[in-house]
Short mmCIF file of C-alpha atoms in Angstrom, two decimals:
data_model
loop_
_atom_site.label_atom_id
_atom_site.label_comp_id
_atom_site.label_asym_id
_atom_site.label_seq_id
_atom_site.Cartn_x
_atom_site.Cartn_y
_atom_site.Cartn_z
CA UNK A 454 0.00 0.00 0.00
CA UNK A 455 1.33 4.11 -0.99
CA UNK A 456 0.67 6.07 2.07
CA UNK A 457 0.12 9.82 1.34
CA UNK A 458 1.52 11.58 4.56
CA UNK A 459 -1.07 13.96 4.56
CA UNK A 460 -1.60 13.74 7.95
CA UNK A 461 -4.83 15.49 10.46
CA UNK A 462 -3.23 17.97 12.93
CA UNK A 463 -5.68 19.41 14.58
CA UNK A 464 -9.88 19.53 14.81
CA UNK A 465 -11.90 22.18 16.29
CA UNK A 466 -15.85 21.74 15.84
CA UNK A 467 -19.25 23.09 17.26
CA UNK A 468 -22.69 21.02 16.45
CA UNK A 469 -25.96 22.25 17.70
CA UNK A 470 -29.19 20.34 17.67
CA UNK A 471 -31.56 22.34 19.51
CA UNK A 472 -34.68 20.56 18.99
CA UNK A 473 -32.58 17.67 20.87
CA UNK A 474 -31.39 20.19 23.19
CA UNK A 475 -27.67 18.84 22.60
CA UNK A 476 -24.19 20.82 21.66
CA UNK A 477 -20.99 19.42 21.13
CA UNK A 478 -17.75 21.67 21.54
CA UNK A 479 -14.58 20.33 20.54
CA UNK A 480 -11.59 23.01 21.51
CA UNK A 481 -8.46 22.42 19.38
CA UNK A 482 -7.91 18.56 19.76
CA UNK A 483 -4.61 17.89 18.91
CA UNK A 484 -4.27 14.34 17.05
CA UNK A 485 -1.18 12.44 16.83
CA UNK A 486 -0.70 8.26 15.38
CA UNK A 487 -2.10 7.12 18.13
CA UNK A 488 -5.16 8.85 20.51
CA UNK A 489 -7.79 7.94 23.24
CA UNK A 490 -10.20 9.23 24.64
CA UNK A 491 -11.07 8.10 27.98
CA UNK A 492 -13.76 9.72 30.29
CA UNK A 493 -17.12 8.93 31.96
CA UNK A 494 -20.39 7.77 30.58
CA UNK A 495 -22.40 10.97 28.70
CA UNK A 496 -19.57 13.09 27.94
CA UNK A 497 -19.78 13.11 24.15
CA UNK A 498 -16.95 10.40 22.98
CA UNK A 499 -19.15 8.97 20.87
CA UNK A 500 -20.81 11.84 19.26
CA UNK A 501 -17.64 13.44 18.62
CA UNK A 502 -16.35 10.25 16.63
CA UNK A 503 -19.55 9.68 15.16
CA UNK A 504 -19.06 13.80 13.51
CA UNK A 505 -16.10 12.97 12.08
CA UNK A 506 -17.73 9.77 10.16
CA UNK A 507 -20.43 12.28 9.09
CA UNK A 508 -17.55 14.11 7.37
CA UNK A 509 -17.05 11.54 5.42
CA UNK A 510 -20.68 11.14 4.37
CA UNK A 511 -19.72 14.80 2.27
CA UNK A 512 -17.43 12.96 -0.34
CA UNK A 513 -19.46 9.60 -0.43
CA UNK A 514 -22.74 8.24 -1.68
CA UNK A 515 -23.98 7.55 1.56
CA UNK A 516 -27.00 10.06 2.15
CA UNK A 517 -26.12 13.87 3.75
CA UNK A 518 -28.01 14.17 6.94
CA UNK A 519 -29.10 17.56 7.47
CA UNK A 520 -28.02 18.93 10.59
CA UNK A 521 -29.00 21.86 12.84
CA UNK A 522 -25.96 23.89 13.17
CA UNK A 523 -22.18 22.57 12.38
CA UNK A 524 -19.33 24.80 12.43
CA UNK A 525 -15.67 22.71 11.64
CA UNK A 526 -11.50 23.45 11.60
CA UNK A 527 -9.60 21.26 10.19
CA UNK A 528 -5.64 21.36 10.22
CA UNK A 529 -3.51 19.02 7.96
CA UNK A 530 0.02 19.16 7.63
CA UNK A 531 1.08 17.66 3.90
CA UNK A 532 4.58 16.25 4.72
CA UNK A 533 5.84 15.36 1.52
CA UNK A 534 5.30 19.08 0.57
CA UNK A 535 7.66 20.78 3.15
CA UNK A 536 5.01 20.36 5.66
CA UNK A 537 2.87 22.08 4.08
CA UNK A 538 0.20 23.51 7.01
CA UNK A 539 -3.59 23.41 5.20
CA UNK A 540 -6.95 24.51 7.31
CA UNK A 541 -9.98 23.65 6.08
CA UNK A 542 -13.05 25.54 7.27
CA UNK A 543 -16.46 24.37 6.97
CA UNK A 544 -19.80 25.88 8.16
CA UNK A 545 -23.23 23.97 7.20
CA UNK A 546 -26.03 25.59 8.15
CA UNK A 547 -29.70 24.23 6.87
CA UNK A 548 -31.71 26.42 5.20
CA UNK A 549 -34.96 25.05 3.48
CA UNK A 550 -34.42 21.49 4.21
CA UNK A 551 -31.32 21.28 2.52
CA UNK A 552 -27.54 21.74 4.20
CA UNK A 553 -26.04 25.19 2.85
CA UNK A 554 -22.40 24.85 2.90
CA UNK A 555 -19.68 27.19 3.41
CA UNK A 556 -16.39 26.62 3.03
CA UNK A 557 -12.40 27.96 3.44
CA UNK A 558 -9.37 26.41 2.51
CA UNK A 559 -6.32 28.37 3.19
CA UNK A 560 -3.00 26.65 2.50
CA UNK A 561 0.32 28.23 4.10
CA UNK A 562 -1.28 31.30 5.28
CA UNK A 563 -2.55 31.86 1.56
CA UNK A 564 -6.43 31.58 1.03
CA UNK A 565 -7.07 29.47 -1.80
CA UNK A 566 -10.57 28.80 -2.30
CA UNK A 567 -13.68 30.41 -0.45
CA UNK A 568 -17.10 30.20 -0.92
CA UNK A 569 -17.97 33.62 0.71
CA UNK A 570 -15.16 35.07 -1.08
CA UNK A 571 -15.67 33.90 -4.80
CA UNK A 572 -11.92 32.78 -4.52
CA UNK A 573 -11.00 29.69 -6.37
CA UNK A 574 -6.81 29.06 -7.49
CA UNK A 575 -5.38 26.96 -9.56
CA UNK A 576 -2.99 25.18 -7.86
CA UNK A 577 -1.34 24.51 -11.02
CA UNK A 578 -1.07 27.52 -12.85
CA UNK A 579 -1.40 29.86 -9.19
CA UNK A 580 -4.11 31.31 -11.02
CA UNK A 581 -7.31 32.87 -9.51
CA UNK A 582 -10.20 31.42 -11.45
CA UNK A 583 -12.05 34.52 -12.34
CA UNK A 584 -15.85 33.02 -13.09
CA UNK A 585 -16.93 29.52 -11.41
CA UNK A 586 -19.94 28.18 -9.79
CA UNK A 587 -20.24 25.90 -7.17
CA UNK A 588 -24.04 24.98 -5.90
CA UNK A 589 -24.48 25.80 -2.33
CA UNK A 590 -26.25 22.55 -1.22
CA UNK A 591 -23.19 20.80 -2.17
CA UNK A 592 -20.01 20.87 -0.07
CA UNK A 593 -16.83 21.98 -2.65
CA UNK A 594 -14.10 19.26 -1.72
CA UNK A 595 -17.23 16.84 -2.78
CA UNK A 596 -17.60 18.44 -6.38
CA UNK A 597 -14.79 19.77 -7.45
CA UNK A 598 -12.71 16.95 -8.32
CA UNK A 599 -9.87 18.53 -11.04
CA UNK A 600 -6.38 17.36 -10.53
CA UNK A 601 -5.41 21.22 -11.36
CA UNK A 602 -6.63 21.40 -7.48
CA UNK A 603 -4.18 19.56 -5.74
CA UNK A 604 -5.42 20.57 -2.15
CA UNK A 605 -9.15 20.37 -2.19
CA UNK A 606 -8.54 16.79 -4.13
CA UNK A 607 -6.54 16.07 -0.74
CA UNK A 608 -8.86 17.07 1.32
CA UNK A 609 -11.65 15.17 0.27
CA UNK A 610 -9.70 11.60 0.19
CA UNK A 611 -8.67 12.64 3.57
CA UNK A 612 -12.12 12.24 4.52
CA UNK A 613 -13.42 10.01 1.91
CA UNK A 614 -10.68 7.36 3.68
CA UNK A 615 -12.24 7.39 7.14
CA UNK A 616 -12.82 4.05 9.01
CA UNK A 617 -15.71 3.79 11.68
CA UNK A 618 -16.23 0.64 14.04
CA UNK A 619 -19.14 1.55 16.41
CA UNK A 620 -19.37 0.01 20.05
CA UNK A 621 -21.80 -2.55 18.83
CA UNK A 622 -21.29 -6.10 19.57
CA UNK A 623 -24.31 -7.40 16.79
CA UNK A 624 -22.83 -10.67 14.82
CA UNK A 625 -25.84 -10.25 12.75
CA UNK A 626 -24.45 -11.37 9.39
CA UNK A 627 -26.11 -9.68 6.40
CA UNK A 628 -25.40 -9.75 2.44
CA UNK A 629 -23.85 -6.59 0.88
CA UNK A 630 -23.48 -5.81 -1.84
CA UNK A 631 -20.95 -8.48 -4.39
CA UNK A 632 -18.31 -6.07 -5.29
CA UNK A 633 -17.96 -4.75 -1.16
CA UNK A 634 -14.07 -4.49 0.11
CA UNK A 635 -15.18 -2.36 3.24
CA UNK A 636 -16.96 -3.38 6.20
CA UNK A 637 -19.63 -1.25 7.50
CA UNK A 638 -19.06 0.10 11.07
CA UNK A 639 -20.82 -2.66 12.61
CA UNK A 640 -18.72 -5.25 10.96
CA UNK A 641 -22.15 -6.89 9.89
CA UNK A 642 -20.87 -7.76 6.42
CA UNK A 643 -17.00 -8.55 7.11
CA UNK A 644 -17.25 -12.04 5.27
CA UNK A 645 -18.36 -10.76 2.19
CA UNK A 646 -15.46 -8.45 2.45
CA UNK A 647 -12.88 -10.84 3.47
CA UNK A 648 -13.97 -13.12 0.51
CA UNK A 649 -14.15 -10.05 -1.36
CA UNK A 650 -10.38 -9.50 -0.63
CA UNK A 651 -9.34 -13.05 -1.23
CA UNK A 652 -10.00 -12.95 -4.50
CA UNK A 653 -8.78 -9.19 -5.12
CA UNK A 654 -6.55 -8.47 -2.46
CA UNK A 655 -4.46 -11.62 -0.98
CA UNK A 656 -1.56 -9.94 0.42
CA UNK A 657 -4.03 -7.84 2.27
CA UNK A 658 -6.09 -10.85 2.96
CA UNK A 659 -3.35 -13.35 3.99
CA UNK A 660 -1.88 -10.50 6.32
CA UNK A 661 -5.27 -10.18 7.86
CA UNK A 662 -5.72 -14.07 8.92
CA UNK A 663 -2.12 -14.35 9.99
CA UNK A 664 -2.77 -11.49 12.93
CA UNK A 665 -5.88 -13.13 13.84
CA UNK A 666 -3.68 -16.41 14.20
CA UNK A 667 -1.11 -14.12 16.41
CA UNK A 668 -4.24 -13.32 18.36
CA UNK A 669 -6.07 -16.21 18.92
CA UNK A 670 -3.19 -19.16 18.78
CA UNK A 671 -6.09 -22.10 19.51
CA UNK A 672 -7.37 -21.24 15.95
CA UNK A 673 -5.64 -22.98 12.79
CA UNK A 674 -7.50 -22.11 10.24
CA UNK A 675 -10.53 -19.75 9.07
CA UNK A 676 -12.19 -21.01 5.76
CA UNK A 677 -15.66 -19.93 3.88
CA UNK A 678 -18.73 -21.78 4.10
CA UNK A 679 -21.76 -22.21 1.67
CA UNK A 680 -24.90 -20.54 4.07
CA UNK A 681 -28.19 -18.93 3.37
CA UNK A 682 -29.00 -15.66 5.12
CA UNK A 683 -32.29 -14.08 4.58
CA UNK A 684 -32.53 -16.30 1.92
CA UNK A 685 -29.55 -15.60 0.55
CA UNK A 686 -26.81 -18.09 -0.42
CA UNK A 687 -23.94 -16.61 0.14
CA UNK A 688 -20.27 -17.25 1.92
CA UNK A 689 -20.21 -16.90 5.47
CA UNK A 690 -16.74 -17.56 7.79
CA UNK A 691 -16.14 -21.10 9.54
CA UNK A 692 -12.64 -21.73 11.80
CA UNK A 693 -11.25 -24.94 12.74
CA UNK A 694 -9.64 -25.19 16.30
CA UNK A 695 -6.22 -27.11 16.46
CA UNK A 696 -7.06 -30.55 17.63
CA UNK A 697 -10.87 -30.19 17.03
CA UNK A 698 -11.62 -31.25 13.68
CA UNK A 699 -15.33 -29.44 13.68
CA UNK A 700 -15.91 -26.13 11.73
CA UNK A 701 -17.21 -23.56 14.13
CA UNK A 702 -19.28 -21.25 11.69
CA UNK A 703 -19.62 -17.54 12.13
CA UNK A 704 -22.93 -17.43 13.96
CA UNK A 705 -21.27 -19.37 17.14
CA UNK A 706 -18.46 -17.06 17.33
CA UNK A 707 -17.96 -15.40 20.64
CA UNK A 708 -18.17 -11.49 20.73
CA UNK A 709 -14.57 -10.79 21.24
CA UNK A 710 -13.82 -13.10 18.12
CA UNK A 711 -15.95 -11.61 15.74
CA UNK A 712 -14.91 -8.11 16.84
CA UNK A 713 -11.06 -8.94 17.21
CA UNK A 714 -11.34 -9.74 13.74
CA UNK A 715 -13.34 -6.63 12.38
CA UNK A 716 -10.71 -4.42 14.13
CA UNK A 717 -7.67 -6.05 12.62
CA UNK A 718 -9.43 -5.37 9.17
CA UNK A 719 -9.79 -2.06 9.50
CA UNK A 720 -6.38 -1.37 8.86
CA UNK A 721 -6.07 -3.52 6.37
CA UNK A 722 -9.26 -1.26 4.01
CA UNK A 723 -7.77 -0.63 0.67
CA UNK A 724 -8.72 2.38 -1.24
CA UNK A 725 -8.20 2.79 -4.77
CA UNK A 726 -6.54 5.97 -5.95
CA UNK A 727 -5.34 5.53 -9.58
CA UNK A 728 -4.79 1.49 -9.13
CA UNK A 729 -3.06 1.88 -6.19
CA UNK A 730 -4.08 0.78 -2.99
CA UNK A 731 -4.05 3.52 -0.12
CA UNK A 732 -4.74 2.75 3.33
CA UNK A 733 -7.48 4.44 5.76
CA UNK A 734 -6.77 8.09 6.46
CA UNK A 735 -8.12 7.53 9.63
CA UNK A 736 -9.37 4.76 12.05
CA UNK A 737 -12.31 6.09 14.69
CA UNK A 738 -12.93 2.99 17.09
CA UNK A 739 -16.01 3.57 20.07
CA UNK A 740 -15.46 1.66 23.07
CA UNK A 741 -12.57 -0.73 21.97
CA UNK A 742 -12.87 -2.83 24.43
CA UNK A 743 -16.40 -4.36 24.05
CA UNK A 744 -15.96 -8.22 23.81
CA UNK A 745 -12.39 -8.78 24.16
CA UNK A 746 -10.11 -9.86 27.32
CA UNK A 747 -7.12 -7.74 28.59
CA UNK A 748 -4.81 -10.29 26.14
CA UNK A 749 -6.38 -9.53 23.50
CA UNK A 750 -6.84 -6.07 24.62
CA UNK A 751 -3.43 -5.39 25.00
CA UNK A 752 -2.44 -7.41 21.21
CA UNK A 753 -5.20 -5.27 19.42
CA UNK A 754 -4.08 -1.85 20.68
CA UNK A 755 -0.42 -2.83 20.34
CA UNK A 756 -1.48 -3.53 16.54
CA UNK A 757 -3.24 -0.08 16.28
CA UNK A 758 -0.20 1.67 17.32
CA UNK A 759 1.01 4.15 14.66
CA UNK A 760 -2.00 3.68 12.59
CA UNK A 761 -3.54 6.66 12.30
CA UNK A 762 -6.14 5.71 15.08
CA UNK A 763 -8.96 7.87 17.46
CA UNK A 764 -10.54 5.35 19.94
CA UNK A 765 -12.60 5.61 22.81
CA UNK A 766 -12.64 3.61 25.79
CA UNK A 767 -14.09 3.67 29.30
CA UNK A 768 -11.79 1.01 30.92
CA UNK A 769 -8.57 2.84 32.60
CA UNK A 770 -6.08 0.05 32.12
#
């Protein structure tokens, strides 16, 4: 995998939803490889990693939730460009049942594109673009996708590249869709995507099962299975025990199985970017503990280490 070291700095947001009478205020949060966030019950851990997935709603197909007030900074630092410092403002604001979106890039001190402004440069040329038109119900770094701009192209596979597991411990299995080489934040649909990746991706596979062997050292081998879900035939994921010659198929796993797994995936995602693979941007992880022991505890954050990783936690240790 190519890692582009474009890399989040720092994130500063404000979300208001008064009809739920909530608010979320995140002063300058300073993000390194490696972060947790450890606090009490009700103190906004999980709505603050579940904003930053939203981002990533902007750049993808997934639908745009309209929001009651949202007000974002966003600092990168692009390292293979002499650090390069980039801050990305964004203000949505709805307005007639649609999100109105206003946005700021300034890169190095020099403000490159703003909506408020009318300023748009071309990165290539260091041109200001003297007549353009960007709809206001549609955030820029989702719709302006020219390679002549270089930052707002970085900007949105920043967040286009973010990785959500939520603190749910479902092993509901469900069918996605054939072609699917990223697991939802549940981790519902992780043997599609592992068979997915056998066939597509078997470095990235083969990597994969060979940590989950580190993990779990009782467990020889994991396999596929012919199963029906909903009706559905489809592939589901079966292990075989060392000594025990009985499959044990993916609906008996134990919690901290099923989720060990899903987590050692999700560093693993490859994105595309012009037939290469890229890895996630960034991993957001709620309540990383759910399900698994203080082994596999320690091995899984041990793994994350360096990653590019936000998780929360409520267990001290």
């Amino acid at each position: 995998m190519s890692q582009e070291r474009f890399k989040l700095e720092s994130i500063e947001i404000k979300e208001e939803h008064k009809n739920k009478e909530t608010e979320v205020i995140v002063k300058p949060f300073n993000i390194d490889d490696f972060n947790l966030l450890i606090s009490d019950n009700a103190q906004g851990k999980t709505r603050f990693l579940r904003t930053l997935y939203f981002l990533s709603s902007l750049v993808s197909n997934r639908p745009r939730i309209i929001i009651t007030l949202f007000s974002g900074k966003f600092t990168f630092i692009h390292e293979t460009e002499k650090n390069k410092r980039i801050v990305y403002l964004i203000d949505i604001i709805p307005e007639n049942g649609k999100n109105k979106y206003e946005e700021e890039i300034i890169c190095d001190n020099k403000k490159i594109f703003s909506t408020k402004e009318k300023i748009l440069i071309n990165e290539k040329t260091n041109c200001k673009v003297e007549s353009f038109f960007i709809p206001p119900n549609i955030p820029a770094i989702s719709s302006i996708n020219e390679p002549d701009y270089i930052t707002i192209n970085l900007i949105n596979e920043f967040f286009s590249k973010i990785v959500y597991i939520s603190s749910s411990k479902s092993r509901e299995i469900i069918v996605s869709s054939p072609n699917a080489i990223i697991p939802n934040s549940e981790g519902t649909n992780i043997a599609d995507v592992l068979f997915n990746w056998s066939k597509e991706f078997s470095d990235i596979y083969n990597e994969t099962l060979n940590e989950f062997y580190k993990c779990f050292n009782l467990i020889e081998n994991v396999d596929f299975v012919e199963n029906v879900i909903s009706g559905i035939k489809t592939k589901t994921l079966a292990f075989k025990e060392k000594s025990i010659s009985k499959l044990i198929d993916q609906v008996n796993w134990s919690d901290g199985i099923y989720r060990i797994l899903h987590l050692l995936m999700s560093v693993k995602v490859p994105f595309k970017k012009n037939q290469i693979l890229i890895p996630p941007s960034l991993i957001l992880i709620d309540e990383i503990e759910n399900g698994l022991d203080f082994k596999r505890l320690e091995f899984i954050v041990n793994y994350l280490r360096g990653r590019g990783v936000i998780f929360s936690s409520h267990n001290p240790l």
